[in-house]
PDB file of N, CA and C in Angstrom:
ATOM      1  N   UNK A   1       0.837  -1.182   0.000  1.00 92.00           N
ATOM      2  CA  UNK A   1       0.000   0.000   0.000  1.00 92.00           C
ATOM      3  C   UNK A   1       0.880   1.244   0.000  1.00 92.00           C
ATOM      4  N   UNK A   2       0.395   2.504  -0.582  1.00 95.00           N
ATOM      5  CA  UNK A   2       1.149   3.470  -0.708  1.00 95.00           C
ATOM      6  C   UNK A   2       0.689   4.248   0.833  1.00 95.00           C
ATOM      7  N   UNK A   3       1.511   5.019   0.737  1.00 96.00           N
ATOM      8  CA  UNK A   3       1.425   6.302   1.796  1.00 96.00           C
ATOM      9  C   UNK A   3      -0.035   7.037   2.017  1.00 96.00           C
ATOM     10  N   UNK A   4      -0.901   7.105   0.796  1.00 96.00           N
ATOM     11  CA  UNK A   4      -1.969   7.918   0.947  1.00 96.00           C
ATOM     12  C   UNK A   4      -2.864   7.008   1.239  1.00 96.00           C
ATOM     13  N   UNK A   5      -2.992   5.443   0.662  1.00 96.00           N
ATOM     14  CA  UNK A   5      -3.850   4.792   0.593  1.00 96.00           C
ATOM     15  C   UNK A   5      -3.877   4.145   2.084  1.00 96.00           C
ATOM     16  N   UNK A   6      -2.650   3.943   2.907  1.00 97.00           N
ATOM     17  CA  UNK A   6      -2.461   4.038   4.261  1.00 97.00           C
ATOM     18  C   UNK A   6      -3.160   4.926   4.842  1.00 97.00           C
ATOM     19  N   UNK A   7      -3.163   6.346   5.031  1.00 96.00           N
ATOM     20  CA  UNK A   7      -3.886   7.616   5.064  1.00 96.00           C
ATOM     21  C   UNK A   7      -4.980   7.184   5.643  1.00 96.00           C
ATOM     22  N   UNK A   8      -5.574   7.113   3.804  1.00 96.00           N
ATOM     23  CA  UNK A   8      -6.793   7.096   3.783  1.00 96.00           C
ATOM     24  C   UNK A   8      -7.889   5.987   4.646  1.00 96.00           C
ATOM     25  N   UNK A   9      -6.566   5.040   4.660  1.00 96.00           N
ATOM     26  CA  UNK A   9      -7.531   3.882   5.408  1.00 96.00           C
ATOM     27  C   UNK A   9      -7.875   4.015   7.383  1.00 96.00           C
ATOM     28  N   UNK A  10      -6.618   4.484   7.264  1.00 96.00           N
ATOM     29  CA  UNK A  10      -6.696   4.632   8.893  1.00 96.00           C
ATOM     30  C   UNK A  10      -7.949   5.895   9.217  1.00 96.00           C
ATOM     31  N   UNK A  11      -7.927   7.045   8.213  1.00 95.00           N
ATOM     32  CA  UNK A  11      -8.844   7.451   8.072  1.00 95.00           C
ATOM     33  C   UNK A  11     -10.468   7.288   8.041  1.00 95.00           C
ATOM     34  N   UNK A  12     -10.946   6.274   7.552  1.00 95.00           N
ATOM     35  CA  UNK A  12     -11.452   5.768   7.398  1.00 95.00           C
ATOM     36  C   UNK A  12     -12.149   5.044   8.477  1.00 95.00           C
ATOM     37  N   UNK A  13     -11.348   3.903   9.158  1.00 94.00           N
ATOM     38  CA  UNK A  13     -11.222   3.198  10.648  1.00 94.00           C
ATOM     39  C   UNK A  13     -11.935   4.220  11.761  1.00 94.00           C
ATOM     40  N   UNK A  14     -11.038   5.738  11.775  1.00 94.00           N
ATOM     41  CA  UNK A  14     -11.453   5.954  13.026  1.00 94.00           C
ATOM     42  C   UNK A  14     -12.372   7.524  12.390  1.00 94.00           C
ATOM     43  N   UNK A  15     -12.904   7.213  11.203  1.00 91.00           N
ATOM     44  CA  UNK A  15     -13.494   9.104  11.112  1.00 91.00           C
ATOM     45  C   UNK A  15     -14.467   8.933  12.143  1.00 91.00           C
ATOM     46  N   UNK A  16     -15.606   8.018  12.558  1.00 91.00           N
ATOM     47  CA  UNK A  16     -16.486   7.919  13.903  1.00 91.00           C
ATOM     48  C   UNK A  16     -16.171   7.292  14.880  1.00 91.00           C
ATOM     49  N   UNK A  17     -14.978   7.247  15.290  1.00 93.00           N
ATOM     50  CA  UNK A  17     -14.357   6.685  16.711  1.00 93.00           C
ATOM     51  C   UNK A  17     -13.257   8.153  17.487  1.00 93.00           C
ATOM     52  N   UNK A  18     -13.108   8.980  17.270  1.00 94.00           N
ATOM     53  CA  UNK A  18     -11.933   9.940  16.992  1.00 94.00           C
ATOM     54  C   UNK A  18     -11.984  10.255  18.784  1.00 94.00           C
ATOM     55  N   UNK A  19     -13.292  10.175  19.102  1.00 94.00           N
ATOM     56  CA  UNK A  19     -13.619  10.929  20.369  1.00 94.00           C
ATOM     57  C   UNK A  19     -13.446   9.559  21.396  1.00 94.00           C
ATOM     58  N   UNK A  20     -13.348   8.172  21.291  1.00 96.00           N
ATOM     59  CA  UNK A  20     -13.480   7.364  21.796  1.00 96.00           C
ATOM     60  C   UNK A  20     -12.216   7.111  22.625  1.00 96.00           C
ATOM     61  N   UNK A  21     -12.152   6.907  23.908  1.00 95.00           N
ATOM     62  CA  UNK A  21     -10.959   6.972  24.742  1.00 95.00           C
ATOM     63  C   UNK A  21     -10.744   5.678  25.100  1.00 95.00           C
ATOM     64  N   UNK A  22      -9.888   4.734  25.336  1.00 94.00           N
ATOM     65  CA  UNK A  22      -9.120   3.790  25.919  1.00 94.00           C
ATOM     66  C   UNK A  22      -8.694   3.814  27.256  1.00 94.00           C
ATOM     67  N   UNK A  23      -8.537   2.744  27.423  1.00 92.00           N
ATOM     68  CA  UNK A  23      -8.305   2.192  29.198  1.00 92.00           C
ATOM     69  C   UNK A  23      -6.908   3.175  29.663  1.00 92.00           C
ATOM     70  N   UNK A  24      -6.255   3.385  29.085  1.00 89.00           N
ATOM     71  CA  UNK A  24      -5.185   4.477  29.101  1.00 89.00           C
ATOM     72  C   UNK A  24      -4.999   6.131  29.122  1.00 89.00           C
ATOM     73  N   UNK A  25      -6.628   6.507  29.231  1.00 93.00           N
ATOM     74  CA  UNK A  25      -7.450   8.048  29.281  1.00 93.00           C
ATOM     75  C   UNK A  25      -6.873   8.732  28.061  1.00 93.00           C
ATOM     76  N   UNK A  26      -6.807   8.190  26.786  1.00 94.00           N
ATOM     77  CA  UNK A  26      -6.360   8.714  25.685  1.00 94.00           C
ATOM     78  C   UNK A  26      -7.505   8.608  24.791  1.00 94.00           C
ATOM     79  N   UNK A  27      -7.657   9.531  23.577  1.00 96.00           N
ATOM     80  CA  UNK A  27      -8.524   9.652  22.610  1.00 96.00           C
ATOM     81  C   UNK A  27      -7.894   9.237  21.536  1.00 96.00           C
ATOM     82  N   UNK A  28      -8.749   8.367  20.340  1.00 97.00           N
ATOM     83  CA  UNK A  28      -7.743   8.060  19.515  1.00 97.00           C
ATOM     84  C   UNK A  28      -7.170   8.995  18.417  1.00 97.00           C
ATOM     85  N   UNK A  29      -8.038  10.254  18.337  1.00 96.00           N
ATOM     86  CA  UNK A  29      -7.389  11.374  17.695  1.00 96.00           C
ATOM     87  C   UNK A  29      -5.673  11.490  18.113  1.00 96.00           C
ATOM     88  N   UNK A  30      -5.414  10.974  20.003  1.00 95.00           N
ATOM     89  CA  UNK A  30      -4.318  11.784  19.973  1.00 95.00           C
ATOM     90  C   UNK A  30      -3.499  10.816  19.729  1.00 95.00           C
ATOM     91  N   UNK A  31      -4.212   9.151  19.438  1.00 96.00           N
ATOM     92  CA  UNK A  31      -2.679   8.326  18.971  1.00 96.00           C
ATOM     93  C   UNK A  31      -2.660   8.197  17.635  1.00 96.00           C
ATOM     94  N   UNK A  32      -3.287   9.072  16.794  1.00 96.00           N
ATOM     95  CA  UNK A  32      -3.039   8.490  15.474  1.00 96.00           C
ATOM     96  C   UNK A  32      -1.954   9.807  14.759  1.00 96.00           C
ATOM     97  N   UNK A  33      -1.042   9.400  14.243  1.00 96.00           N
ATOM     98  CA  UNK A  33       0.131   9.908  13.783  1.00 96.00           C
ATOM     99  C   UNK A  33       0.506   9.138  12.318  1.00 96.00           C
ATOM    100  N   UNK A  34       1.395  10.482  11.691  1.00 96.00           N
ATOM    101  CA  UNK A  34       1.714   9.986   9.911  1.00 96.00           C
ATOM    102  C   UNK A  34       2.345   8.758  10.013  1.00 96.00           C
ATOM    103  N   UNK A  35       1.676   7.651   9.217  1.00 97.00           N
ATOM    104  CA  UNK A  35       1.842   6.537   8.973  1.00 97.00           C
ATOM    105  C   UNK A  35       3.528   6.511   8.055  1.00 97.00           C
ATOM    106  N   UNK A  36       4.337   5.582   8.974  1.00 97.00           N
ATOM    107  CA  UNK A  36       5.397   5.212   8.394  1.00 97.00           C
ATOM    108  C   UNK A  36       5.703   3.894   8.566  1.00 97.00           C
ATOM    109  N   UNK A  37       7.138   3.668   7.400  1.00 97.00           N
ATOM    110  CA  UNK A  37       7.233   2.208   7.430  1.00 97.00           C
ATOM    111  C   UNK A  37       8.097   1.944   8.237  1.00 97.00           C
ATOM    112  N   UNK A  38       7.905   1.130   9.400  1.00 97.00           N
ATOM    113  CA  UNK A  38       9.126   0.588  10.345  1.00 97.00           C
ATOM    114  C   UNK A  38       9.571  -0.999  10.407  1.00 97.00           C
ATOM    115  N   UNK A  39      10.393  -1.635  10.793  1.00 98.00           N
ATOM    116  CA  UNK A  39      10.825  -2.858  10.858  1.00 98.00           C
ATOM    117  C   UNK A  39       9.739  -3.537  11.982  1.00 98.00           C
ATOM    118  N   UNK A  40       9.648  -4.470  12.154  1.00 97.00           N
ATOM    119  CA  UNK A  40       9.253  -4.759  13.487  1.00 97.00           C
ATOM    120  C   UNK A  40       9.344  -6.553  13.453  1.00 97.00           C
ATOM    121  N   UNK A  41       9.509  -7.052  14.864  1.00 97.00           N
ATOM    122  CA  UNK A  41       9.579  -7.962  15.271  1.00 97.00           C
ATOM    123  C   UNK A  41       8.156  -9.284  15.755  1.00 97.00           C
ATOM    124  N   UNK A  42       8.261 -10.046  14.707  1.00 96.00           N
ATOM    125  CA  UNK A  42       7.440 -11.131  15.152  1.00 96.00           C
ATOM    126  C   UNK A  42       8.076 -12.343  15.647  1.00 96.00           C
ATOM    127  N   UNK A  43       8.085 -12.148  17.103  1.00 94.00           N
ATOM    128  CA  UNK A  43       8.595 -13.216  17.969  1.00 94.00           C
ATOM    129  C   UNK A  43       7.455 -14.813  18.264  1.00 94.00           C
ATOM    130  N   UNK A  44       7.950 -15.601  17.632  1.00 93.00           N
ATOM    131  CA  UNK A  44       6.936 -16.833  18.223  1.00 93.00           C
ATOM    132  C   UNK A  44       8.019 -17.940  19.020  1.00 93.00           C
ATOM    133  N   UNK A  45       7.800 -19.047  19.630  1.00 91.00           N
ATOM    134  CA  UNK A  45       8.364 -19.807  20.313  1.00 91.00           C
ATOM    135  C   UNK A  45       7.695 -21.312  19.829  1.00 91.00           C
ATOM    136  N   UNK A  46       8.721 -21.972  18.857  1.00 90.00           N
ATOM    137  CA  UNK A  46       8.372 -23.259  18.348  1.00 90.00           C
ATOM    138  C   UNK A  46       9.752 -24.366  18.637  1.00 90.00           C
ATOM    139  N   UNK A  47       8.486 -25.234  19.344  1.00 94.00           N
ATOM    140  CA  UNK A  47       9.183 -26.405  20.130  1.00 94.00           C
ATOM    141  C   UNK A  47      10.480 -26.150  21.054  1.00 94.00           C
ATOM    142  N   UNK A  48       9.915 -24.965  21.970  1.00 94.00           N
ATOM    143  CA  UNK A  48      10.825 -24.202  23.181  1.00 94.00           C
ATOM    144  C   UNK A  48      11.817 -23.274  21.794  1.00 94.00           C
ATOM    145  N   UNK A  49      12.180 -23.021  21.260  1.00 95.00           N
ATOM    146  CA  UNK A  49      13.064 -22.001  21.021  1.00 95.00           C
ATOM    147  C   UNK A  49      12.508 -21.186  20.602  1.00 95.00           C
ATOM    148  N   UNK A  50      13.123 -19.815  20.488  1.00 91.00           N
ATOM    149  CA  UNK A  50      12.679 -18.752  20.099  1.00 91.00           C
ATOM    150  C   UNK A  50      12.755 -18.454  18.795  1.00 91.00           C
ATOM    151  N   UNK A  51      11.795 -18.110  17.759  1.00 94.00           N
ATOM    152  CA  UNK A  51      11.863 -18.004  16.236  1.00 94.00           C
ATOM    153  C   UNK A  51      11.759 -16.260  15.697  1.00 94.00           C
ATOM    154  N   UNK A  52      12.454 -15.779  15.504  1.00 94.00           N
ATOM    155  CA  UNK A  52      12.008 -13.884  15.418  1.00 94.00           C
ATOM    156  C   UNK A  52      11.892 -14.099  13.819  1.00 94.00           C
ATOM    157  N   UNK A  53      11.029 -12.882  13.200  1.00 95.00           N
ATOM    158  CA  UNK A  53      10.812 -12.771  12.153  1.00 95.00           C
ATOM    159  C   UNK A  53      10.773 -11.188  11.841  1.00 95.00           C
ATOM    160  N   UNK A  54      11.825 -10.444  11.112  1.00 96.00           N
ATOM    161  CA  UNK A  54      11.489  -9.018  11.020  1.00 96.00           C
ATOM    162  C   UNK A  54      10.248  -9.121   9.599  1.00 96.00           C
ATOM    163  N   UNK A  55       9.511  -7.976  10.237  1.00 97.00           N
ATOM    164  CA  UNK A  55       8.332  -7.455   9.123  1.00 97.00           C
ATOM    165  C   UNK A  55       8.342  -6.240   8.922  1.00 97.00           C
ATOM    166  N   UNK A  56       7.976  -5.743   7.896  1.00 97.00           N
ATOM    167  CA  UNK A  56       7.558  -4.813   7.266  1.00 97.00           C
ATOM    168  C   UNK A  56       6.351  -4.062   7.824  1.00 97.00           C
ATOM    169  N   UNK A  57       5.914  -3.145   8.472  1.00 98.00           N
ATOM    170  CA  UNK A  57       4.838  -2.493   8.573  1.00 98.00           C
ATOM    171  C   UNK A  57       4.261  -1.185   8.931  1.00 98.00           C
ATOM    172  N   UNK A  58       3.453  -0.858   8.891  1.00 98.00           N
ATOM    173  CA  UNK A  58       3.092   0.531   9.021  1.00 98.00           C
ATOM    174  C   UNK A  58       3.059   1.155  10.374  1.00 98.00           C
ATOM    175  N   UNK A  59       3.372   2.232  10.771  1.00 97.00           N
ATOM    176  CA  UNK A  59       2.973   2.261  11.684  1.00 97.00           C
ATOM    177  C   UNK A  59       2.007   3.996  11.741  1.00 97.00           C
ATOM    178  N   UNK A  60       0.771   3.493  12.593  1.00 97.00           N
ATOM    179  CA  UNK A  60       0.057   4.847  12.483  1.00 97.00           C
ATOM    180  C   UNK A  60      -0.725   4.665  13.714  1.00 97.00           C
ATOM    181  N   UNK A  61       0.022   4.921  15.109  1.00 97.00           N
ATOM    182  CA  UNK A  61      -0.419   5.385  16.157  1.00 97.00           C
ATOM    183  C   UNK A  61       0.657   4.978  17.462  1.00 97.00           C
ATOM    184  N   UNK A  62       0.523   5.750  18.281  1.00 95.00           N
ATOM    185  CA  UNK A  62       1.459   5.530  19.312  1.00 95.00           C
ATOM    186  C   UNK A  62       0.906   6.244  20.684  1.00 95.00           C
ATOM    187  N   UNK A  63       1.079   5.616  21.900  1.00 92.00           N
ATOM    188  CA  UNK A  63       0.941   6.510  22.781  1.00 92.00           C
ATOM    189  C   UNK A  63       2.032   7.644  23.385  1.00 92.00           C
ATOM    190  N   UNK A  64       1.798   8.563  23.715  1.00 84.00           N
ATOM    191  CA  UNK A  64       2.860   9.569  24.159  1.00 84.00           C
ATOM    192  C   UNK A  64       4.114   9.097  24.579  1.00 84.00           C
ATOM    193  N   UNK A  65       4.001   8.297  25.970  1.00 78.00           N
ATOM    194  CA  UNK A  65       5.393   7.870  26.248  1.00 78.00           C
ATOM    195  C   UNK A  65       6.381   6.939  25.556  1.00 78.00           C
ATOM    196  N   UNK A  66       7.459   6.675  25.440  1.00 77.00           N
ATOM    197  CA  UNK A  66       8.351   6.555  24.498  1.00 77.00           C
ATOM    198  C   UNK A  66       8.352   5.332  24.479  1.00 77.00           C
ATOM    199  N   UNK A  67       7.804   4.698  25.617  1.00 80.00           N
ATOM    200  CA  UNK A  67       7.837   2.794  25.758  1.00 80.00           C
ATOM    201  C   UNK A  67       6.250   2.574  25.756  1.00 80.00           C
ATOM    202  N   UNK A  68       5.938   3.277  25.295  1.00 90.00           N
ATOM    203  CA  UNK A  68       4.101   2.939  24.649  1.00 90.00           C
ATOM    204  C   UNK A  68       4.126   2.133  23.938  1.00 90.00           C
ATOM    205  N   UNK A  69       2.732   1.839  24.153  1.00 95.00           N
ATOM    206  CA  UNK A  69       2.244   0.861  23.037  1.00 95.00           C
ATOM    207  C   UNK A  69       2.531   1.931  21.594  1.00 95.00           C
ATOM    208  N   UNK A  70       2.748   1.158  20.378  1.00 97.00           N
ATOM    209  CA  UNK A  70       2.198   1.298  19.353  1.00 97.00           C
ATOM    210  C   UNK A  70       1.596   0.805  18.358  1.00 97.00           C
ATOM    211  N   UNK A  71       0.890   1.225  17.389  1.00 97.00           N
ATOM    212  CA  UNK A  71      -0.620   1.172  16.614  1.00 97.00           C
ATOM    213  C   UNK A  71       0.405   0.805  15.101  1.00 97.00           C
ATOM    214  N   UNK A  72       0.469  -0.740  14.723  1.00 98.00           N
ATOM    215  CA  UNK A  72       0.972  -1.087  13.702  1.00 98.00           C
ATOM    216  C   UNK A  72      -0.256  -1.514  12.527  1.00 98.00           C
ATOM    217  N   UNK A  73       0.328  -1.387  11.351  1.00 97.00           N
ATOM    218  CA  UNK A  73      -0.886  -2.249  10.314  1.00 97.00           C
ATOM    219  C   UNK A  73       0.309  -2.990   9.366  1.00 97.00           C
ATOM    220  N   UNK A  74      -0.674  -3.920   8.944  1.00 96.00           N
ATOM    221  CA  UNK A  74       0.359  -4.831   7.949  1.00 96.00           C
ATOM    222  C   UNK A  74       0.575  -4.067   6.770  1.00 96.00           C
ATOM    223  N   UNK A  75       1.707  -4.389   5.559  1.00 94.00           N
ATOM    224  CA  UNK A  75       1.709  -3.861   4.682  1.00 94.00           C
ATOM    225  C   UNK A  75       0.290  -3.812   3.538  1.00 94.00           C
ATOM    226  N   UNK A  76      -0.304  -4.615   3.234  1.00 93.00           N
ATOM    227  CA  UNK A  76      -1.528  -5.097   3.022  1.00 93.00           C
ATOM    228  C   UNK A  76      -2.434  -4.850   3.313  1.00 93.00           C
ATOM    229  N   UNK A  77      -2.872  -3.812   4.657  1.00 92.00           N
ATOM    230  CA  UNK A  77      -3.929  -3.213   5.036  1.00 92.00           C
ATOM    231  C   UNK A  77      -5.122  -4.274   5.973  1.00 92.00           C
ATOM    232  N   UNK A  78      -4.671  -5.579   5.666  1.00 93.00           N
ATOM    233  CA  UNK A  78      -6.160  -6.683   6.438  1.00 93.00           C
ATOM    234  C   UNK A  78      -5.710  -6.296   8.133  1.00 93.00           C
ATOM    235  N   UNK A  79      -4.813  -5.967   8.496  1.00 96.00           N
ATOM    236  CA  UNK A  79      -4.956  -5.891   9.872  1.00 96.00           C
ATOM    237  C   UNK A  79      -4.149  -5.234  10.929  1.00 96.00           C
ATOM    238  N   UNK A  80      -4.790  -4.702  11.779  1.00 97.00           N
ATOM    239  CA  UNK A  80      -3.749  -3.493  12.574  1.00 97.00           C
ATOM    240  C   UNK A  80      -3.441  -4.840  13.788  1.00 97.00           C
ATOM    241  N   UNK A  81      -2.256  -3.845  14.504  1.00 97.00           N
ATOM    242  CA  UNK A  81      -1.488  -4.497  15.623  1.00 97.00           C
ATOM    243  C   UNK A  81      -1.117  -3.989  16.930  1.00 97.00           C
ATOM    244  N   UNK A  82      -0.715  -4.356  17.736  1.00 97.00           N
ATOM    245  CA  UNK A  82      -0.278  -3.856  18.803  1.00 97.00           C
ATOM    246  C   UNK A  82       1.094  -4.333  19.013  1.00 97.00           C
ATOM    247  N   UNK A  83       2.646  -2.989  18.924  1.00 97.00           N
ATOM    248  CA  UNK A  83       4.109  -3.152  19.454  1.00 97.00           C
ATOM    249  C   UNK A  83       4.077  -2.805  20.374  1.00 97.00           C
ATOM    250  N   UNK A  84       5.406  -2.938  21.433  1.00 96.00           N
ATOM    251  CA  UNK A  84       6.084  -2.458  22.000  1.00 96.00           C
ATOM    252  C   UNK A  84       7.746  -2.704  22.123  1.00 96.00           C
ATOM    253  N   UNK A  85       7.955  -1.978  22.849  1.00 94.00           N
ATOM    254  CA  UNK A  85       9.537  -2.179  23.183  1.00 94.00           C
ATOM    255  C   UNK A  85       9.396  -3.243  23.522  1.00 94.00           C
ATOM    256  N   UNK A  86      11.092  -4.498  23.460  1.00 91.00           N
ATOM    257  CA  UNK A  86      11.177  -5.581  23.836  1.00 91.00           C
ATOM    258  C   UNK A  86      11.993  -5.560  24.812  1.00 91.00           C
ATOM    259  N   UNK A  87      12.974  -6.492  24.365  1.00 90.00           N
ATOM    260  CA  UNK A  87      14.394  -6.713  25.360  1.00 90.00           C
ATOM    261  C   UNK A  87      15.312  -5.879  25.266  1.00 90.00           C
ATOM    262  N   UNK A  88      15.708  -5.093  25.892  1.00 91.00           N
ATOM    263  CA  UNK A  88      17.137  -4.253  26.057  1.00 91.00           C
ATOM    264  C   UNK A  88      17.592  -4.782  24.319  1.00 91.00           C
ATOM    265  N   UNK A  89      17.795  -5.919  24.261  1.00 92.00           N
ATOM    266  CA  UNK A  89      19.223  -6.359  23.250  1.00 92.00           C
ATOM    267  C   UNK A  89      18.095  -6.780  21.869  1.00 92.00           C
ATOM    268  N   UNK A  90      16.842  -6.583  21.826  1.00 93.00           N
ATOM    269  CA  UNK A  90      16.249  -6.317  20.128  1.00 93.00           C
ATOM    270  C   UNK A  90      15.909  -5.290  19.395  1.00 93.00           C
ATOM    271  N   UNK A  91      16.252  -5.021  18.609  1.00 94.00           N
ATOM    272  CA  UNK A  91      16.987  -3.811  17.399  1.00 94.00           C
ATOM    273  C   UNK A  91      15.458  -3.403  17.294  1.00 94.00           C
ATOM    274  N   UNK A  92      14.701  -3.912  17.105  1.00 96.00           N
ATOM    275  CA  UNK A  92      12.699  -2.833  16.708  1.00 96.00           C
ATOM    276  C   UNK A  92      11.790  -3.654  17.484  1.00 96.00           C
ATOM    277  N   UNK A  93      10.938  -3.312  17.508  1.00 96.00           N
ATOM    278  CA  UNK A  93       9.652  -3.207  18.267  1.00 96.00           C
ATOM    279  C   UNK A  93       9.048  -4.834  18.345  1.00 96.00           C
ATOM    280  N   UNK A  94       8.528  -5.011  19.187  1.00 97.00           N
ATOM    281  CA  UNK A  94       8.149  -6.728  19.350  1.00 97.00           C
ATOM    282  C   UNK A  94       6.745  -6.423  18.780  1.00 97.00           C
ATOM    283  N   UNK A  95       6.066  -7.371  17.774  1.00 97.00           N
ATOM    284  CA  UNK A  95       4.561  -7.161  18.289  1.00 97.00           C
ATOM    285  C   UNK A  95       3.910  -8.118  19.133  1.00 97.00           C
ATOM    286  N   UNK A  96       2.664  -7.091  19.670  1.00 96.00           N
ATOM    287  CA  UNK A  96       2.195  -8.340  21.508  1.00 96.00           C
ATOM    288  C   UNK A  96       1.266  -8.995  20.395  1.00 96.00           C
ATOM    289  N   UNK A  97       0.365  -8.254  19.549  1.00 96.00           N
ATOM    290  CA  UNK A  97      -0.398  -9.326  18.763  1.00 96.00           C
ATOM    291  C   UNK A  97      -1.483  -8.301  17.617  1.00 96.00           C
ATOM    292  N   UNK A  98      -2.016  -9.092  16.578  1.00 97.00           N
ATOM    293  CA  UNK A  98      -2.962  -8.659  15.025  1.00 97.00           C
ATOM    294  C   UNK A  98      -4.306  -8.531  15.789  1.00 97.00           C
ATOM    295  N   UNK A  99      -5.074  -7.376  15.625  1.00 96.00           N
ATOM    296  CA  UNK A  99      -6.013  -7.306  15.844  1.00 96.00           C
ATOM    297  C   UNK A  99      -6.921  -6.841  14.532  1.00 96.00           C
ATOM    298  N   UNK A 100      -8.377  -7.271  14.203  1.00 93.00           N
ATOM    299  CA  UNK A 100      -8.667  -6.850  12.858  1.00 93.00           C
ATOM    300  C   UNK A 100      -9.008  -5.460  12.448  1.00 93.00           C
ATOM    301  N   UNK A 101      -9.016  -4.418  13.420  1.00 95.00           N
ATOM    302  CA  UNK A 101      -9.407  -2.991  12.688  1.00 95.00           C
ATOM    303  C   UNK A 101      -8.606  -2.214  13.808  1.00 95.00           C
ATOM    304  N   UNK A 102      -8.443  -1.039  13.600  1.00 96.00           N
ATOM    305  CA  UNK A 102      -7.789   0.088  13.988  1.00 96.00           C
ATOM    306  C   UNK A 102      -8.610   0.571  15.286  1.00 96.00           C
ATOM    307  N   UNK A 103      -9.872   0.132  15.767  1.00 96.00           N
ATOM    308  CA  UNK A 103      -9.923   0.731  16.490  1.00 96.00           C
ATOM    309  C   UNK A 103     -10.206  -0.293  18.063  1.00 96.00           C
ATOM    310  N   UNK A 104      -9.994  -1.868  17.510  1.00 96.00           N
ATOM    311  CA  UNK A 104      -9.395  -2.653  18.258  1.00 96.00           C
ATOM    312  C   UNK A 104      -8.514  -2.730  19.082  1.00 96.00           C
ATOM    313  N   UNK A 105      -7.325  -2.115  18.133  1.00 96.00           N
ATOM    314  CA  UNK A 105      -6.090  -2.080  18.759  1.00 96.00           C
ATOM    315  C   UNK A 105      -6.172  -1.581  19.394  1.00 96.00           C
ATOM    316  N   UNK A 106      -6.546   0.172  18.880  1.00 97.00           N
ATOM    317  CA  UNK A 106      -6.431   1.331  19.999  1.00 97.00           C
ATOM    318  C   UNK A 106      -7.180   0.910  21.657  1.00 97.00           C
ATOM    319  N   UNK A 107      -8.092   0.299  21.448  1.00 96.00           N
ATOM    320  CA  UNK A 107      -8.683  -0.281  22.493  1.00 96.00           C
ATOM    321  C   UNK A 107      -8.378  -1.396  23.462  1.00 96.00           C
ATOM    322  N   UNK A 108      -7.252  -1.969  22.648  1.00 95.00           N
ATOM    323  CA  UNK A 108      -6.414  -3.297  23.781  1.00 95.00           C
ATOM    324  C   UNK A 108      -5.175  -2.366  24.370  1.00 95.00           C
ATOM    325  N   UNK A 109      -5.063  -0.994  23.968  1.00 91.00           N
ATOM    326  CA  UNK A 109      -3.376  -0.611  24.381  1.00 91.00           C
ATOM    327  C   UNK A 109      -3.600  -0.623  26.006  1.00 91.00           C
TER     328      UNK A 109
END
């Protein structure tokens, strides 16, 4: 997806949710921010070891503090996410997990 069509979608998600606040006393007007592309980390654990997978994805929301949650979408648009910081020693953002719309996420942060 391009940059606008990102935009437009997150747009879209929250034009009648904007005023809706989360367990975190935030509105999602104030976590949604210009969608960029960041690396991020899909950590799973198969047959005890640890398997990481860097991805590709968007990111268009964050909460204020710097170890906030943030508001990921796939490149593809089917589904937003929830990152955060990981371990001291991993290079981008872990995700905790895919949720199907934008205003899901904002609502599990």
């Amino acid at each position: 997806m391009t940059f606008d069509e990102v935009r437009a979608l997150v747009r879209a998600q929250s034009a009648e949710n904007l005023s809706v606040t989360n367990a975190h006393r935030i509105k999602l007007e104030q976590a949604i921010i210009s969608p960029q592309i960041i690396p991020l980390t899909f950590r799973t654990v198969v047959d005890g070891r640890v398997k990481d997978q860097t991805l590709s994805v968007w990111l268009v929301g964050q909460e204020d503090a710097a170890d906030g949650y943030k508001i990921v979408m796939r490149e593809d648009g089917k589904q937003f996410g929830l990152a955060s910081v990981g371990f001291p020693h991993d290079k981008h953002l872990i995700l905790v997990r895919w949720y199907g719309s934008l205003l899901s996420a904002f609502l599990a942060m």
